[in-house]
Amino acid sequence: MGLRGKLVAHLEVKCDGELFHDHFNIKPHHIPNISDKINHFRVHEGELGSVGTIIEWRFKYEGEERMAKQVIDHIDKEKKRISFKFVGGDFVDLYKEFKTTLDVEENWISWTFEYEKENEDVPEPITLLGIAIDVMKDIDSHHHNK
């Protein structure tokens, strides 16, 4: 079994995809108020909507609060794509590299997780992908039911 992996999830949503791009680009601080999957969000360095900004997420993972610190690696406003790299937190000891990319196209949201595990015993990040999908569903329900 390889140490490198890629997981992709596509989710159809009712709201316009632009809304999701905005939430992760310039309004991620609203997400803890929308989804109970995210407990806390904070900007460590830089400013929202800018490449190089370092952000922190706190969330429940398998019953325990975990933290992921990410740097915004790439923003393409035209293609509605945002990429993040893990740079700190509870998962950097498990993965040598971990990059997540959010792609938005009309009413389709895609999360791509690309990673390299430290060793064969590290699990695939399926639970993390499930959390990302649940957050998308919560955002969609929040805005669609208004």
PDB file of N, CA and C in Angstrom, residues 2 14 32-33 42 45 67 70 73 78 97-98 100-101 103 106 110 114 123:
ATOM      1  N   GLY A   2       0.474   2.282  -0.744  1.00  0.00           N
ATOM      2  CA  GLY A   2       1.260   3.494  -0.851  1.00  0.00           C
ATOM      3  C   GLY A   2       1.037   4.458   0.290  1.00  0.00           C
ATOM      4  N   LYS A  14     -28.002  23.011  -3.034  1.00  0.00           N
ATOM      5  CA  LYS A  14     -29.141  23.789  -3.516  1.00  0.00           C
ATOM      6  C   LYS A  14     -28.767  25.247  -3.745  1.00  0.00           C
ATOM      7  N   PRO A  32     -18.395  28.546  12.238  1.00  0.00           N
ATOM      8  CA  PRO A  32     -18.756  27.965  13.540  1.00  0.00           C
ATOM      9  C   PRO A  32     -20.178  28.319  13.995  1.00  0.00           C
ATOM     10  N   ASN A  33     -20.729  29.417  13.492  1.00  0.00           N
ATOM     11  CA  ASN A  33     -22.106  29.794  13.822  1.00  0.00           C
ATOM     12  C   ASN A  33     -23.128  29.059  12.960  1.00  0.00           C
ATOM     13  N   ARG A  42     -10.004  30.902  13.678  1.00  0.00           N
ATOM     14  CA  ARG A  42      -9.181  32.061  14.023  1.00  0.00           C
ATOM     15  C   ARG A  42      -8.138  32.311  12.937  1.00  0.00           C
ATOM     16  N   GLU A  45      -2.332  34.789  11.110  1.00  0.00           N
ATOM     17  CA  GLU A  45      -1.438  35.718  10.435  1.00  0.00           C
ATOM     18  C   GLU A  45      -2.024  36.037   9.074  1.00  0.00           C
ATOM     19  N   MET A  67      -7.298  20.282  16.418  1.00  0.00           N
ATOM     20  CA  MET A  67      -6.969  21.554  15.802  1.00  0.00           C
ATOM     21  C   MET A  67      -6.190  21.309  14.517  1.00  0.00           C
ATOM     22  N   GLN A  70      -3.811  25.826   9.000  1.00  0.00           N
ATOM     23  CA  GLN A  70      -3.587  25.772   7.558  1.00  0.00           C
ATOM     24  C   GLN A  70      -3.110  27.117   7.046  1.00  0.00           C
ATOM     25  N   ASP A  73      -3.039  28.510   0.395  1.00  0.00           N
ATOM     26  CA  ASP A  73      -1.982  28.264  -0.575  1.00  0.00           C
ATOM     27  C   ASP A  73      -2.285  28.871  -1.950  1.00  0.00           C
ATOM     28  N   GLU A  78     -11.829  33.429 -10.167  1.00  0.00           N
ATOM     29  CA  GLU A  78     -12.539  33.163 -11.410  1.00  0.00           C
ATOM     30  C   GLU A  78     -13.028  31.718 -11.479  1.00  0.00           C
ATOM     31  N   GLU A  97       2.684  15.615   4.134  1.00  0.00           N
ATOM     32  CA  GLU A  97       2.051  16.677   3.346  1.00  0.00           C
ATOM     33  C   GLU A  97       0.557  16.467   3.414  1.00  0.00           C
ATOM     34  N   PHE A  98      -0.180  17.578   3.443  1.00  0.00           N
ATOM     35  CA  PHE A  98      -1.639  17.469   3.406  1.00  0.00           C
ATOM     36  C   PHE A  98      -2.177  18.755   2.806  1.00  0.00           C
ATOM     37  N   THR A 100      -5.675  20.496   0.948  1.00  0.00           N
ATOM     38  CA  THR A 100      -7.100  20.377   0.641  1.00  0.00           C
ATOM     39  C   THR A 100      -7.460  21.466  -0.364  1.00  0.00           C
ATOM     40  N   THR A 101      -8.321  21.112  -1.303  1.00  0.00           N
ATOM     41  CA  THR A 101      -8.756  22.067  -2.313  1.00  0.00           C
ATOM     42  C   THR A 101     -10.270  22.033  -2.421  1.00  0.00           C
ATOM     43  N   ASP A 103     -13.303  23.210  -4.762  1.00  0.00           N
ATOM     44  CA  ASP A 103     -13.687  23.663  -6.098  1.00  0.00           C
ATOM     45  C   ASP A 103     -15.189  23.826  -6.136  1.00  0.00           C
ATOM     46  N   GLU A 106     -21.076  26.004 -10.226  1.00  0.00           N
ATOM     47  CA  GLU A 106     -22.530  26.149 -10.154  1.00  0.00           C
ATOM     48  C   GLU A 106     -23.049  25.546  -8.857  1.00  0.00           C
ATOM     49  N   SER A 110     -16.745  20.426  -4.679  1.00  0.00           N
ATOM     50  CA  SER A 110     -15.792  19.313  -4.649  1.00  0.00           C
ATOM     51  C   SER A 110     -14.701  19.620  -3.641  1.00  0.00           C
ATOM     52  N   GLU A 114      -5.232  15.768  -0.877  1.00  0.00           N
ATOM     53  CA  GLU A 114      -4.016  15.129  -1.359  1.00  0.00           C
ATOM     54  C   GLU A 114      -3.035  15.084  -0.198  1.00  0.00           C
ATOM     55  N   PRO A 123      -4.057   6.249   9.197  1.00  0.00           N
ATOM     56  CA  PRO A 123      -5.279   5.992   8.433  1.00  0.00           C
ATOM     57  C   PRO A 123      -5.477   7.002   7.298  1.00  0.00           C
TER      58      PRO A 123
END
